[in-house]
PDB file of C-alpha atoms in Angstrom:
ATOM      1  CA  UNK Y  88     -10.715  72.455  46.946  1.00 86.00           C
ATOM      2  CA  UNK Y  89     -11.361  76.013  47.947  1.00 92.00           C
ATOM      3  CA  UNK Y  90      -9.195  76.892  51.187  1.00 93.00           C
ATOM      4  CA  UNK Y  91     -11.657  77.834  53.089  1.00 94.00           C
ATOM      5  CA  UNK Y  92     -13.253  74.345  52.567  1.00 94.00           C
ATOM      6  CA  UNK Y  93     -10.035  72.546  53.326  1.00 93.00           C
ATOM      7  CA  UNK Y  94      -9.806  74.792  57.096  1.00 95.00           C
ATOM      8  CA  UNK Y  95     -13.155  73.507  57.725  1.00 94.00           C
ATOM      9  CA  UNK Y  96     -12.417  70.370  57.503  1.00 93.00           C
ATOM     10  CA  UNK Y  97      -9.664  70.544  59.032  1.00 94.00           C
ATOM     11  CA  UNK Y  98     -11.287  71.828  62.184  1.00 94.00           C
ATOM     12  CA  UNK Y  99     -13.776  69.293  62.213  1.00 93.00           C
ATOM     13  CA  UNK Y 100     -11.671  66.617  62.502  1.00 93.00           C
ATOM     14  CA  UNK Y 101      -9.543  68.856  65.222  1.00 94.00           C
ATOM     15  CA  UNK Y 102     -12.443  69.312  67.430  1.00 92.00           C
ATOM     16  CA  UNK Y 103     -13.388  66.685  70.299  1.00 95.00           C
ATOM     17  CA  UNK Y 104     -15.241  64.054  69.747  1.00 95.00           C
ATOM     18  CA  UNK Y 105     -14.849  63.523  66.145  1.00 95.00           C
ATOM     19  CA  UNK Y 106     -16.564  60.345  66.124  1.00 95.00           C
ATOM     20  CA  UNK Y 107     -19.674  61.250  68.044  1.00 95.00           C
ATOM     21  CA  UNK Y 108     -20.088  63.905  65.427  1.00 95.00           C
ATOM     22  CA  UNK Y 109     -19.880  61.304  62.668  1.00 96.00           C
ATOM     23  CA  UNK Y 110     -22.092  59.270  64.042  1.00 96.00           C
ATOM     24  CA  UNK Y 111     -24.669  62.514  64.905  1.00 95.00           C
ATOM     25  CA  UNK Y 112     -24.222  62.985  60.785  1.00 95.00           C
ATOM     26  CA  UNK Y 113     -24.928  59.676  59.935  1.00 95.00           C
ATOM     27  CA  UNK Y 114     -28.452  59.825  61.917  1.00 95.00           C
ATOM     28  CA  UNK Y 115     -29.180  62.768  60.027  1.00 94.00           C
ATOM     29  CA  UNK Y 116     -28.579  61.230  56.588  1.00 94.00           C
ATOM     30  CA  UNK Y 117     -31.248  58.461  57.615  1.00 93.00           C
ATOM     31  CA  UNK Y 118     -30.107  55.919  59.900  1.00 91.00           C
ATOM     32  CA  UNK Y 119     -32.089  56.189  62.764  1.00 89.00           C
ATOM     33  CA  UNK Y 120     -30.927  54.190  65.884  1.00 88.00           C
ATOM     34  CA  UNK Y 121     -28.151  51.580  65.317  1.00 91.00           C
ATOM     35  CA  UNK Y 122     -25.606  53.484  66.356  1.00 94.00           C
ATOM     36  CA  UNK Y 123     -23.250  51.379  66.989  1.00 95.00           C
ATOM     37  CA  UNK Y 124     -23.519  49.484  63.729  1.00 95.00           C
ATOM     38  CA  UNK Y 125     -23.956  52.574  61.793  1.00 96.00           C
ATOM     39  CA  UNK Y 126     -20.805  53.946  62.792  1.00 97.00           C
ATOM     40  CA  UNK Y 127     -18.817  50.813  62.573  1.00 97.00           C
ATOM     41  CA  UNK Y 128     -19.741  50.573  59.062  1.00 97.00           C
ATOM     42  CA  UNK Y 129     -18.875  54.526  58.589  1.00 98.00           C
ATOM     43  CA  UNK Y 130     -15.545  53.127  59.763  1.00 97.00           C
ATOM     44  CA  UNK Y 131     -14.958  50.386  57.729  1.00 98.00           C
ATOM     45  CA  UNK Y 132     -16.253  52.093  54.844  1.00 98.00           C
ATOM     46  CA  UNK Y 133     -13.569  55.001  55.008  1.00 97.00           C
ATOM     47  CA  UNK Y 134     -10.796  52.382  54.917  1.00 97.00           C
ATOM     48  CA  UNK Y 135     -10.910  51.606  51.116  1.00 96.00           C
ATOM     49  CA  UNK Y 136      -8.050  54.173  50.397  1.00 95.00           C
ATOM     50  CA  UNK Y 137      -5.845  52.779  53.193  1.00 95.00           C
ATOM     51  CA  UNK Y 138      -2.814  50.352  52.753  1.00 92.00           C
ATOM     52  CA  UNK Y 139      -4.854  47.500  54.262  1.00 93.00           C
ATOM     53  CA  UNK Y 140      -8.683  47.948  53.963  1.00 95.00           C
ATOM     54  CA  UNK Y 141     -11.273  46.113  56.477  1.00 96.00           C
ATOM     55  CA  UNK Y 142     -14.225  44.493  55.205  1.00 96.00           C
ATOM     56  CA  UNK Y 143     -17.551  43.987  56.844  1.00 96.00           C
ATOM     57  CA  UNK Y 144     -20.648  41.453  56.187  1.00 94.00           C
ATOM     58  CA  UNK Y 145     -23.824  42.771  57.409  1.00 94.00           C
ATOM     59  CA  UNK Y 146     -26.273  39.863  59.007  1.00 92.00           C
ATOM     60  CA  UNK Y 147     -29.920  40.449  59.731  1.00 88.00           C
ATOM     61  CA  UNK Y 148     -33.226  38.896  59.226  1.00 88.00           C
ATOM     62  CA  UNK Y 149     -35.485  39.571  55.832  1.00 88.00           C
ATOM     63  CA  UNK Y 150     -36.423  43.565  55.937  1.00 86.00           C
ATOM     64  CA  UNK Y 151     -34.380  44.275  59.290  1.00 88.00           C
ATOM     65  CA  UNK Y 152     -32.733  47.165  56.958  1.00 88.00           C
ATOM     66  CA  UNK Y 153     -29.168  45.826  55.967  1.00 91.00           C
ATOM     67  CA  UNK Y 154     -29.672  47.200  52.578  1.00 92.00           C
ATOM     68  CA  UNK Y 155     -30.469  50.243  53.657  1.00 93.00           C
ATOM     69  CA  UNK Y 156     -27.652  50.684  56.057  1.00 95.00           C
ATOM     70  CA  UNK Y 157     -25.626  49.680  53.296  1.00 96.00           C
ATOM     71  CA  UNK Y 158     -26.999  51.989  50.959  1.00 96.00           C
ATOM     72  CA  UNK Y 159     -26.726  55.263  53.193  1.00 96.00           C
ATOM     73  CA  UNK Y 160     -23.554  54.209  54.555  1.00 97.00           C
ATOM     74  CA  UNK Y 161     -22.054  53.989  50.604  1.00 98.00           C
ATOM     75  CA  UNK Y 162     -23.649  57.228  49.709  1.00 97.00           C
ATOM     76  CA  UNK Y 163     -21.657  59.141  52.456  1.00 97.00           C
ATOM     77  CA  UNK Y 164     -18.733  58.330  49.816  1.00 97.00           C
ATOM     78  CA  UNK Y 165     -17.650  59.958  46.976  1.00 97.00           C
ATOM     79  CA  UNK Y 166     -19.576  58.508  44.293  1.00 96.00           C
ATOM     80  CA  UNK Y 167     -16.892  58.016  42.193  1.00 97.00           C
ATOM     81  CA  UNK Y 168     -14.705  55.499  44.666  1.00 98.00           C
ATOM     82  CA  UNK Y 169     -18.499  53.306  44.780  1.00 98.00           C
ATOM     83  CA  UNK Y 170     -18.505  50.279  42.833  1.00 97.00           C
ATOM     84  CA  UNK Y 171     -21.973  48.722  43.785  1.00 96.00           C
ATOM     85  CA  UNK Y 172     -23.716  45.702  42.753  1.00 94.00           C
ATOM     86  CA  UNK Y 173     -26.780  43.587  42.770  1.00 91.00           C
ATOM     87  CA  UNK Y 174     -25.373  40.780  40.707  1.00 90.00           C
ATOM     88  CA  UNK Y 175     -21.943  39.182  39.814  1.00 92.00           C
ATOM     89  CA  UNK Y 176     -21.430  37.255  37.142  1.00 92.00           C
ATOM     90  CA  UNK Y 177     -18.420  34.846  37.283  1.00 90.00           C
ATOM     91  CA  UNK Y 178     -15.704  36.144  35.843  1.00 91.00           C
ATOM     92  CA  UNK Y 179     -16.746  39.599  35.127  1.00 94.00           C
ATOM     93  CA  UNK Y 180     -13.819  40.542  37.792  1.00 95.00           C
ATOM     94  CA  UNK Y 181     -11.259  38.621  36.300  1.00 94.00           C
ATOM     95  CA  UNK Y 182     -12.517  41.173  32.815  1.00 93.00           C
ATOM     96  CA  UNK Y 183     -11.948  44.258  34.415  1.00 96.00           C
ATOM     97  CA  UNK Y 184      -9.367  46.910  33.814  1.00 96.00           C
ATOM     98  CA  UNK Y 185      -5.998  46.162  36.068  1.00 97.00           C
ATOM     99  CA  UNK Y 186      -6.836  48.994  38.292  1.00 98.00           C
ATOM    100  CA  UNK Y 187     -10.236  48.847  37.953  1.00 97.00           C
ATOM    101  CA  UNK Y 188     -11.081  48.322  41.857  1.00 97.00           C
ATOM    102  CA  UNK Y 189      -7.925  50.214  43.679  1.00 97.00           C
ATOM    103  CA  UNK Y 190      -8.797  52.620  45.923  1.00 97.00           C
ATOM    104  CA  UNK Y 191     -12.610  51.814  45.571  1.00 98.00           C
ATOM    105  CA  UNK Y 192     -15.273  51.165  48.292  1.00 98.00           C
ATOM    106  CA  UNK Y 193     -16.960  47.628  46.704  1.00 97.00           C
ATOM    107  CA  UNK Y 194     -20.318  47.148  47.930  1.00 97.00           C
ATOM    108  CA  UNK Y 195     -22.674  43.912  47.393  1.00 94.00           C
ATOM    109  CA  UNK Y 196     -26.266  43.785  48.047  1.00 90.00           C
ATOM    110  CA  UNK Y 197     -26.874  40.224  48.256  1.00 87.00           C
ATOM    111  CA  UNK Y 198     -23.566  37.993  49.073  1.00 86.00           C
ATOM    112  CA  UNK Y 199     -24.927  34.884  48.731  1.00 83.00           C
ATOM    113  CA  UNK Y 200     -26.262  35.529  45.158  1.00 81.00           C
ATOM    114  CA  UNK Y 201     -22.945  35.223  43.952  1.00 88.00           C
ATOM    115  CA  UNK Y 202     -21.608  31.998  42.135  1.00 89.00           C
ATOM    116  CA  UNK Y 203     -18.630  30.494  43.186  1.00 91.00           C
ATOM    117  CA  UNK Y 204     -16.288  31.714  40.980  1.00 92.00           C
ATOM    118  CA  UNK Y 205     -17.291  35.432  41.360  1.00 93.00           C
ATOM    119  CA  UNK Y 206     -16.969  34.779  45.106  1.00 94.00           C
ATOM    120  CA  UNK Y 207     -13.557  33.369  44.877  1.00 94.00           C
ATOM    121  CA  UNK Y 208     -12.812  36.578  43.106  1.00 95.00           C
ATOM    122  CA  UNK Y 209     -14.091  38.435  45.585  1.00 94.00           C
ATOM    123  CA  UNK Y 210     -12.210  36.689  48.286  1.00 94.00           C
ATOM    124  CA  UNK Y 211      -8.853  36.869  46.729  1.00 96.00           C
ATOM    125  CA  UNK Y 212      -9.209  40.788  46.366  1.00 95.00           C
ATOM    126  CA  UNK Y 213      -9.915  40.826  50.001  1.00 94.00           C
ATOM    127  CA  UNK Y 214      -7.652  38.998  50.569  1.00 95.00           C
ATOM    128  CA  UNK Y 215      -4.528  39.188  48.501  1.00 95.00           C
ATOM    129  CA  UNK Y 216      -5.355  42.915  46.515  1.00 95.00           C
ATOM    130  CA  UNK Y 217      -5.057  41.083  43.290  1.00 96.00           C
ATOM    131  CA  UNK Y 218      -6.682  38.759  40.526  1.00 96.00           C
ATOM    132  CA  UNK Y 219      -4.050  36.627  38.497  1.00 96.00           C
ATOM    133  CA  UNK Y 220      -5.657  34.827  35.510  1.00 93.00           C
ATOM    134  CA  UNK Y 221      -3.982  32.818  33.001  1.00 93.00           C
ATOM    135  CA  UNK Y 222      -5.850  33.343  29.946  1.00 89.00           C
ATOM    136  CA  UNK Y 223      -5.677  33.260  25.677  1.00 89.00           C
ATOM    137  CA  UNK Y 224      -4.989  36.823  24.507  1.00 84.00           C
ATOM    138  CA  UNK Y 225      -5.689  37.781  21.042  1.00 86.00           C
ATOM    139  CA  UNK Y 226      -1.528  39.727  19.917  1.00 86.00           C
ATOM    140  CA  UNK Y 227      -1.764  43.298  17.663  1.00 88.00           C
ATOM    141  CA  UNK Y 228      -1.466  40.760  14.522  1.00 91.00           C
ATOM    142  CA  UNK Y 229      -4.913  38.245  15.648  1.00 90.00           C
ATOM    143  CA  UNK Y 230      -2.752  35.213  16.845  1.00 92.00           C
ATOM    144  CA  UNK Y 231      -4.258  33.433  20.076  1.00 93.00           C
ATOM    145  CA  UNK Y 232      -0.889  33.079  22.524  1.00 90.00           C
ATOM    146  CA  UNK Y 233      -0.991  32.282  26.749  1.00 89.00           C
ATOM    147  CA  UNK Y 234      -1.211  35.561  28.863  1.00 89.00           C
ATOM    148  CA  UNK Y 235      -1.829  36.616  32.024  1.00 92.00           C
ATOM    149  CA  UNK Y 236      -4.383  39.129  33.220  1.00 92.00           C
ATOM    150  CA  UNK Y 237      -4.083  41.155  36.152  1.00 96.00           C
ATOM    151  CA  UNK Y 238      -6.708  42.903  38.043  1.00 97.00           C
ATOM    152  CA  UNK Y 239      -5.882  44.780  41.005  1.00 97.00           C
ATOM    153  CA  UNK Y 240      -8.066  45.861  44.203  1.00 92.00           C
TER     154      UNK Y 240
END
């Protein structure tokens, strides 16, 4: 980053009423009104690279705009740290690489499309930061032998 970039932001997260601003930013990237919910995302969204993340479950009737919110919200990320979904299959997190979801912001459209098992997945990264699966493993030589996979988040 150039360092006249990094002294920007630096000042804007000096100046007074940081999150105001935020939220002002927000409005302008297409979230009109919902200001409080709009900025309690923004919140909850920049946690993903903390220690301990927070999580968030947006409710609403049929076309109220959760996906948008959602969508906006994620954008205002680096696209890189987005994992986002429409559909889970079951144990397509229990497949991934062991660092496949660390650091990441892991957005779902639809919740309650999930299946059990991908939603027990999804709970125990929330919750515990890692998936533990005992599993057959093929060794370098083809033999089938007990492992474990890993997965972290």
């Amino acid at each position: 980053m150039p360092a006249t970039t990094a002294t920007k932001c630096i000042e804007f997260l000096k100046a007074e009423k940081l999150v105001q601003r935020i939220n002002k930013l927000i409005g302008k990237a297409g979230i009109t009104g919902e200001e409080t919910n709009r900025i309690l995302l923004f919140v909850i969204a920049s946690s993903y690279k903390m220690p301990d993340t927070l999580h968030a479950l947006i409710q609403g009737s049929s076309g109220s705009g959760k996906t948008r919110l959602l969508k906006i919200i994620s954008y205002l990320m680096p696209d890189e740290d987005v994992k986002r979904y429409t559909r889970v299959t079951d144990n397509s997190f229990y497949n991934q690489d062991e660092y496949f979801f660390v650091n990441k912001l892991i957005c779902f459209e639809d919740l309650d499309g999930l299946k059990e098992d991908a939603q027990l997945a999804v709970r125990e990264l929330q919750s515990n930061d890692i998936l533990r699966t005992s599993t057959s493993l093929k060794d370098k030589n083809g033999q089938i032998t007990g492992g474990e996979r890993i997965v972290r988040g």
